[in-house]
Short mmCIF file of C-alpha atoms and ligand atoms in Angstrom, two decimals:
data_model
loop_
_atom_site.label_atom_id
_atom_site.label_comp_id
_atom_site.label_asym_id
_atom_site.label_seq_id
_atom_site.Cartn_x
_atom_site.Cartn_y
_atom_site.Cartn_z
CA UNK A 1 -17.87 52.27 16.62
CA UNK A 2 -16.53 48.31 16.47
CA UNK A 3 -17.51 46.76 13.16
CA UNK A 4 -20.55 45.14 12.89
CA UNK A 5 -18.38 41.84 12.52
CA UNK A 6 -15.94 42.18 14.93
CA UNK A 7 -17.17 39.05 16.20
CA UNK A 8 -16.98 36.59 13.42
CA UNK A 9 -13.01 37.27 13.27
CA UNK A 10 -10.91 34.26 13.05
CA UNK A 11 -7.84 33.65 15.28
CA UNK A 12 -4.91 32.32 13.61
CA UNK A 13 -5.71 29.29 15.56
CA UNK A 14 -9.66 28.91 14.19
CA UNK A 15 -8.05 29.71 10.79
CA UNK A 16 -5.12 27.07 10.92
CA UNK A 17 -8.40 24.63 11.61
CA UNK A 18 -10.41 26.38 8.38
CA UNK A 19 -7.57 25.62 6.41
CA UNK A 20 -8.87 21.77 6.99
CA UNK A 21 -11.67 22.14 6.75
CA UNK A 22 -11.38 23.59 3.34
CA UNK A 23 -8.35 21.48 2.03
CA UNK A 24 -10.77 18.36 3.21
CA UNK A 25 -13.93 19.90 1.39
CA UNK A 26 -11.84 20.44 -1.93
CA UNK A 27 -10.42 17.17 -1.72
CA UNK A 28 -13.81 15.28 -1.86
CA UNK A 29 -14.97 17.34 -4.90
CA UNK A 30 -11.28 16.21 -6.82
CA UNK A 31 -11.83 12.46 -5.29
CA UNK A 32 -15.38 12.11 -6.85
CA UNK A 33 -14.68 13.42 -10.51
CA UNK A 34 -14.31 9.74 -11.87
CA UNK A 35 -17.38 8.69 -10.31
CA UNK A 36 -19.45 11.52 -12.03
CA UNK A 37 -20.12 9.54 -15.34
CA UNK A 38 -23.60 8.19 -17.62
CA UNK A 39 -25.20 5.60 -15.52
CA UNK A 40 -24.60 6.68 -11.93
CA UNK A 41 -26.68 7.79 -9.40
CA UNK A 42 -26.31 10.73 -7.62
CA UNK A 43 -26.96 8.55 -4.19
CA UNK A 44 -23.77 6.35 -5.41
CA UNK A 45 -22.18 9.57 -5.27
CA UNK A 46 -23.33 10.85 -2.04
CA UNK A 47 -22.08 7.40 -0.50
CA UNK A 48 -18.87 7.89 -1.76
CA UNK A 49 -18.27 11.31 -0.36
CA UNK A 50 -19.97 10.46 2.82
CA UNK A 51 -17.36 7.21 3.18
CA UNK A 52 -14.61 9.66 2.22
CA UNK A 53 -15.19 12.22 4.86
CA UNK A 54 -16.14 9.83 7.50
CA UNK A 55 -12.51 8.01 6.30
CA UNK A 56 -11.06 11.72 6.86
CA UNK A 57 -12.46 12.15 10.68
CA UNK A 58 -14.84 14.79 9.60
CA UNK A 59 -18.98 14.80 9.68
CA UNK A 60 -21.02 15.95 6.46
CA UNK A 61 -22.52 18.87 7.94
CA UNK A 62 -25.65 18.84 5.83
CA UNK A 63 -26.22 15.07 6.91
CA UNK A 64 -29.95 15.85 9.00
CA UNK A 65 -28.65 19.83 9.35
CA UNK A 66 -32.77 21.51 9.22
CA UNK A 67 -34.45 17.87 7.98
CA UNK A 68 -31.81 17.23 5.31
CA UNK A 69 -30.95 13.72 4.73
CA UNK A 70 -28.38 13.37 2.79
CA UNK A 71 -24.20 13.83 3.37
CA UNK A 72 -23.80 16.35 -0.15
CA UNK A 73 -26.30 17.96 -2.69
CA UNK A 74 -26.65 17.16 -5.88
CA UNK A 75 -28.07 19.69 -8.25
CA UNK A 76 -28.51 18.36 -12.14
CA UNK A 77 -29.80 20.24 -14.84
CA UNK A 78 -32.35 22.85 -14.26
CA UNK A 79 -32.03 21.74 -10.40
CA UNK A 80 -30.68 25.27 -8.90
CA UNK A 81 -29.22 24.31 -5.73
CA UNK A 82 -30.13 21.81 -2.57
CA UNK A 83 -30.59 18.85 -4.56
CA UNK A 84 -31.15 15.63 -2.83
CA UNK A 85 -29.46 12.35 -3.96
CA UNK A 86 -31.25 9.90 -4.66
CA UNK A 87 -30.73 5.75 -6.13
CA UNK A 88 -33.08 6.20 -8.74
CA UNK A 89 -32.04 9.67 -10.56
CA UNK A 90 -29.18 8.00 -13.10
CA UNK A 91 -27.37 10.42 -14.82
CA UNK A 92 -27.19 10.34 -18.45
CA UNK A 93 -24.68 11.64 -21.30
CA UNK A 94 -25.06 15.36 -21.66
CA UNK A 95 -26.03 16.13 -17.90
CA UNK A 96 -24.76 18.63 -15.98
CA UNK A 97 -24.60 18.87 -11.97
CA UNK A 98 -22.99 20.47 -9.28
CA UNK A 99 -22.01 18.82 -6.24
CA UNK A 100 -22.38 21.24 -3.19
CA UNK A 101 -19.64 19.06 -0.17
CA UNK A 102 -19.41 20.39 3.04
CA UNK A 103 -17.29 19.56 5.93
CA UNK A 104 -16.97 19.69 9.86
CA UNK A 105 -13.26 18.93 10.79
CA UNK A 106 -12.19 19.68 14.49
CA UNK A 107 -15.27 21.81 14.66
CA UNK A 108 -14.96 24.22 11.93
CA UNK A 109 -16.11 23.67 8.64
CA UNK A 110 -15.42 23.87 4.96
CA UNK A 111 -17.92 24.39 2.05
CA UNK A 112 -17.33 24.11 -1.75
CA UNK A 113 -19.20 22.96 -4.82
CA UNK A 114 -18.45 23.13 -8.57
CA UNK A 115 -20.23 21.74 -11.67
CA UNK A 116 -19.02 18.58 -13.22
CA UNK A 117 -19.80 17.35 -16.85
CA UNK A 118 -21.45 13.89 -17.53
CA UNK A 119 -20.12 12.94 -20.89
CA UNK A 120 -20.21 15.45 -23.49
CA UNK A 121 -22.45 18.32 -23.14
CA UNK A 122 -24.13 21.07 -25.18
CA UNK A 123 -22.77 24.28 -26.12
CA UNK A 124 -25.26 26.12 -24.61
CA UNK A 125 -24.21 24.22 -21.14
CA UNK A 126 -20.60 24.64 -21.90
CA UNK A 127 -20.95 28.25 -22.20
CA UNK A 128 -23.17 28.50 -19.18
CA UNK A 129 -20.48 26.76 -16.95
CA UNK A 130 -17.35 28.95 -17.99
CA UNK A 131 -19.48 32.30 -17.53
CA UNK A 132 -21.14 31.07 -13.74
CA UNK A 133 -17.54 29.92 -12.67
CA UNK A 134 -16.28 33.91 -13.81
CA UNK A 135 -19.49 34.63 -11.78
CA UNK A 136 -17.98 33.39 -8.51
CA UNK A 137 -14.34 34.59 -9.50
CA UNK A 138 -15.34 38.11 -10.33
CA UNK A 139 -16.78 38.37 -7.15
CA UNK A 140 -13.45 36.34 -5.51
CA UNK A 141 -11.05 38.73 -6.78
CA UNK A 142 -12.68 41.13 -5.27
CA UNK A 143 -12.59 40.87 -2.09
CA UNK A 144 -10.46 42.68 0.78
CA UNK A 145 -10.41 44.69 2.96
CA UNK A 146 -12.89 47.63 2.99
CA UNK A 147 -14.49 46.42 -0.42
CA UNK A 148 -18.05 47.05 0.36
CA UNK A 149 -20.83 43.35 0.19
CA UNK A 150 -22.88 45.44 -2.09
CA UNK A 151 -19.49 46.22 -4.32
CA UNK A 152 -19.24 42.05 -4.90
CA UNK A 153 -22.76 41.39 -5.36
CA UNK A 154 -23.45 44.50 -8.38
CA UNK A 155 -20.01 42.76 -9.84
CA UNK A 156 -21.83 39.12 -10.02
CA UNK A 157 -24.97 40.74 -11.19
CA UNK A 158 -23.77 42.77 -13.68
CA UNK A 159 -21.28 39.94 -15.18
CA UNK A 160 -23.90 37.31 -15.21
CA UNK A 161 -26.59 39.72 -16.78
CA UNK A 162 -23.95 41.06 -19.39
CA UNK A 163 -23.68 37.36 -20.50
CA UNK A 164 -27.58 37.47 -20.71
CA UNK A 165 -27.81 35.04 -17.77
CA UNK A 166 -29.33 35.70 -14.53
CA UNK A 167 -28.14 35.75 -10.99
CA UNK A 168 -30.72 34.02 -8.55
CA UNK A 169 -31.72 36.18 -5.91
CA UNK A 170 -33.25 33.82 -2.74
CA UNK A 171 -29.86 31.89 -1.76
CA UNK A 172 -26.65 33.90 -1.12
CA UNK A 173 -22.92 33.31 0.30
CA UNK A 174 -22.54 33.28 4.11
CA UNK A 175 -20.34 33.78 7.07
CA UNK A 176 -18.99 30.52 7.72
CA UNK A 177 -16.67 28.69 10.88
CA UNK A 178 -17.67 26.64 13.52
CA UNK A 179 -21.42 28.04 12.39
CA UNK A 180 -22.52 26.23 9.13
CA UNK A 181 -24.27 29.42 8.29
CA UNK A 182 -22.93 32.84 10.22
CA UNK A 183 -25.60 35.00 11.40
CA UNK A 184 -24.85 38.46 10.00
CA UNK A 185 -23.02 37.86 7.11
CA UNK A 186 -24.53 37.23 3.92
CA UNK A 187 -22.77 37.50 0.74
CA UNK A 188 -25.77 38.49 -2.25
CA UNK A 189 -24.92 37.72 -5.70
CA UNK A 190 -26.47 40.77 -6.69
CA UNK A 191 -27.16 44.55 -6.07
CA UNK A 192 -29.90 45.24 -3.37
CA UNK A 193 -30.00 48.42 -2.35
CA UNK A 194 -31.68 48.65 0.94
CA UNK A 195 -29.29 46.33 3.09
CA UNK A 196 -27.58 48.03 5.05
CA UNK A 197 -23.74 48.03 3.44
CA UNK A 198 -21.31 46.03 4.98
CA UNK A 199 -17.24 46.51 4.39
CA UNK A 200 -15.31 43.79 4.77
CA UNK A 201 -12.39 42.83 7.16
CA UNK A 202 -9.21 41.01 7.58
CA UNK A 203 -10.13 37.08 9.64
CA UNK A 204 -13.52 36.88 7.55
CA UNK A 205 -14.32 33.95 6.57
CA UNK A 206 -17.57 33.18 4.25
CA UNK A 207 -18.65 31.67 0.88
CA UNK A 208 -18.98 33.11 -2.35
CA UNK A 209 -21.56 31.05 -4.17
CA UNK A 210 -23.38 32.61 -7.27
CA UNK A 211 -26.14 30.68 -8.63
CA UNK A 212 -26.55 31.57 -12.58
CA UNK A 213 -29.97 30.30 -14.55
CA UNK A 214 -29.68 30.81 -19.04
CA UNK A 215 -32.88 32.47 -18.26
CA UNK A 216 -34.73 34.05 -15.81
CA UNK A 217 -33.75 34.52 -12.17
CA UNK A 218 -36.95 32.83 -10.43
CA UNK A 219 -36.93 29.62 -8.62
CA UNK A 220 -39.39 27.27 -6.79
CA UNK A 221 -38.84 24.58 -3.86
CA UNK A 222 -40.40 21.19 -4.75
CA UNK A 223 -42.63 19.02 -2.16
CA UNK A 224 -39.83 17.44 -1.09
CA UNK A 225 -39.10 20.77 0.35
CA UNK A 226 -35.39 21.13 -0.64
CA UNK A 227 -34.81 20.62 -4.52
CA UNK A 228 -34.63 24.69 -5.76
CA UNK A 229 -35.31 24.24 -9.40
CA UNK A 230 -35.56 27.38 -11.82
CA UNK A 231 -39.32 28.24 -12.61
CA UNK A 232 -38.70 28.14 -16.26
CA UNK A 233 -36.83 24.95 -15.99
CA UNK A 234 -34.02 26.59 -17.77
CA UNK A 235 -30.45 25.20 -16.82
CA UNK A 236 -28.98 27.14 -14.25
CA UNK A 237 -25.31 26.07 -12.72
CA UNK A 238 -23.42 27.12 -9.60
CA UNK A 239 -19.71 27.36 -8.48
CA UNK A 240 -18.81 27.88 -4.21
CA UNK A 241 -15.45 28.69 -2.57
CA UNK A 242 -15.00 29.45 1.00
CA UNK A 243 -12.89 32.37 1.44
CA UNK A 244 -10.09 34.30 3.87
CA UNK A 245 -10.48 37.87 4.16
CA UNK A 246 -6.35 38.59 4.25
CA UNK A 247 -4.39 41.72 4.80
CA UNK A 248 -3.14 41.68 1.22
CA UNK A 249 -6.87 40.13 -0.48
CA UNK A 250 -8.41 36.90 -0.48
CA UNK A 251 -7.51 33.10 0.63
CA UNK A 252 -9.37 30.50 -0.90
CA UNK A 253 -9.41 28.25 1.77
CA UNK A 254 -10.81 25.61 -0.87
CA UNK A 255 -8.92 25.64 -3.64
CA UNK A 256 -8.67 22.66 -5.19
CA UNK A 257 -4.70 20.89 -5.90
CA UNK A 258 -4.40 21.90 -9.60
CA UNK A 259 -6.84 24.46 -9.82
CA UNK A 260 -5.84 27.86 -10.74
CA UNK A 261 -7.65 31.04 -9.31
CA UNK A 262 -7.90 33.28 -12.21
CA UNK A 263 -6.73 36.56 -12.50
CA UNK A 264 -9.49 38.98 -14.34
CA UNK A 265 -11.17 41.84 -12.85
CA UNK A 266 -14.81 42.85 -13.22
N1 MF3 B 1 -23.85 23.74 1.13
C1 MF3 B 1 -24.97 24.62 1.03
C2 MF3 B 1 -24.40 26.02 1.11
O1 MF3 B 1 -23.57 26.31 0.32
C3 MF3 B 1 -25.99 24.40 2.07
C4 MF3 B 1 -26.68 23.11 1.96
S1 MF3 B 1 -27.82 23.01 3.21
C5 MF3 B 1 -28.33 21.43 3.08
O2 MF3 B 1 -24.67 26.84 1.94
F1 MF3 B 1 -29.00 21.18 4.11
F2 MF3 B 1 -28.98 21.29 1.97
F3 MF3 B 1 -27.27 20.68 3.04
CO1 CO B 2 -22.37 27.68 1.30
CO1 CO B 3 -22.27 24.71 -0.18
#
């Protein structure tokens, strides 16, 4: 029987255009660093990004994709994912957010986020950001061909809960290409039994994209009908790479210039 997949295989051609898409996507996220300091608001930095990609003959794919209506998202603090910028929320020494870019370059698109630091930050938040970003490497270093979904999502679960952390459950990784969002591919960032078990393939491409809360997994949507903030209001952070399936293992299609993919195993 043809994998259930088969269809959301790259060409060389759709992956020469991925590549980017993801270079593009990484680049924004080194480009607004600077910016990400006491004092700003997260709308100055959605204006920046959105001038950068527009600069970089690209569209912000979440720009009015479902009702959004901004260019990035902008998650701080307890703020799980889907965060909306906005002039008046200022961030202040001690803040922590992650800024979630995507990109649509020659049709295909690139998605990354990471967390940045806004002056110095607790402990606690230190620790939480080195554990979530071994979250979404542990589950990166997995991945190849015939490693099974479930395989990656138990690994994320299990690292995140041996850390005494939890592993949000309602937003997972995703096929990914000229589709924002791939139906049929979903990445969980945990173990859930009754899905039926997927193995990957070489010419995959998706996101890995763990969301980790300091304490429990639950979230709620605010009225605004985006912002995904943890129920507890503990801090939760969140690290996102779009990925190759190769021959040999994995391509991180946005890898930043500088950053190095770490080597440990699960
Ligand atoms: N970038 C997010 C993801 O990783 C999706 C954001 S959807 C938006 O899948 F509408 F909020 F932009
Ligand atoms: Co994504
Ligand atoms: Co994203």
């Amino acid at each position: 029987m043809a994998h259930p997949l088969a269809h959301l295989i790259k060409t060389p051609q759709e992956i020469e255009k991925m590549r980017a898409s993801g270079k593009l996507a990484a680049d924004v996220l080194t480009m607004i660093e600077p910016y990400v300091v006491p004092g700003t608001s997260t709308e100055a930095l959605n204006q920046r990004c959105h001038d950068y990609i527009i600069q970089h003959d690209a569209i912000p794919a979440p720009l009015n994709y479902r009702g959004f209506p901004k260019s990035i998202c902008t998650s701080v603090n307890h703020v799980v994912c889907h965060g909306i910028p906005r002039s008046d929320k200022i961030l202040k020494e001690g803040d922590i957010i992650n800024i979630d870019v995507t990109v649509i370059k020659n049709g295909y698109h690139g998605d990354t986020s990471k967390m940045f630091t806004v002056g110095k930050i607790s402990t606690q938040a230190e620790r939480l950001l080195k554990i979530s970003r071994e979250c979404m490497y542990i589950g990166i270093n997995l991945v190849k061909p015939g490693i099974s979904l479930k395989t990656i999502g138990k690994a994320i679960d299990e690292y995140a809960r041996t850390h005494h952390y939890s592993s949000v459950r309602e937003y997972c990784g995703h096929g990914i290409g000229s589709q924002f969002h791939e139906e049929g591919l979903q990445v969980l960032h945990y173990d859930e039994t009754s899905i039926p078990d997927i193995k990957l393939i070489e010419g995959l491409t998706f996101t890995i994209e763990p969301m980790i809360n300091i304490g429990k997994r639950f979230t709620k949507t605010l009225n605004d009908d985006w912002t995904v903030v943890t129920k507890d209001r503990s801090l939760s952070a969140q690290w996102e790479h779009t990925l190759l399936c190769t021959k040999e293992g994995v391509e991180i299609l946005t890898l930043r210039d500088g950053e190095i993919q770490p080597e440990y195993k699960s």
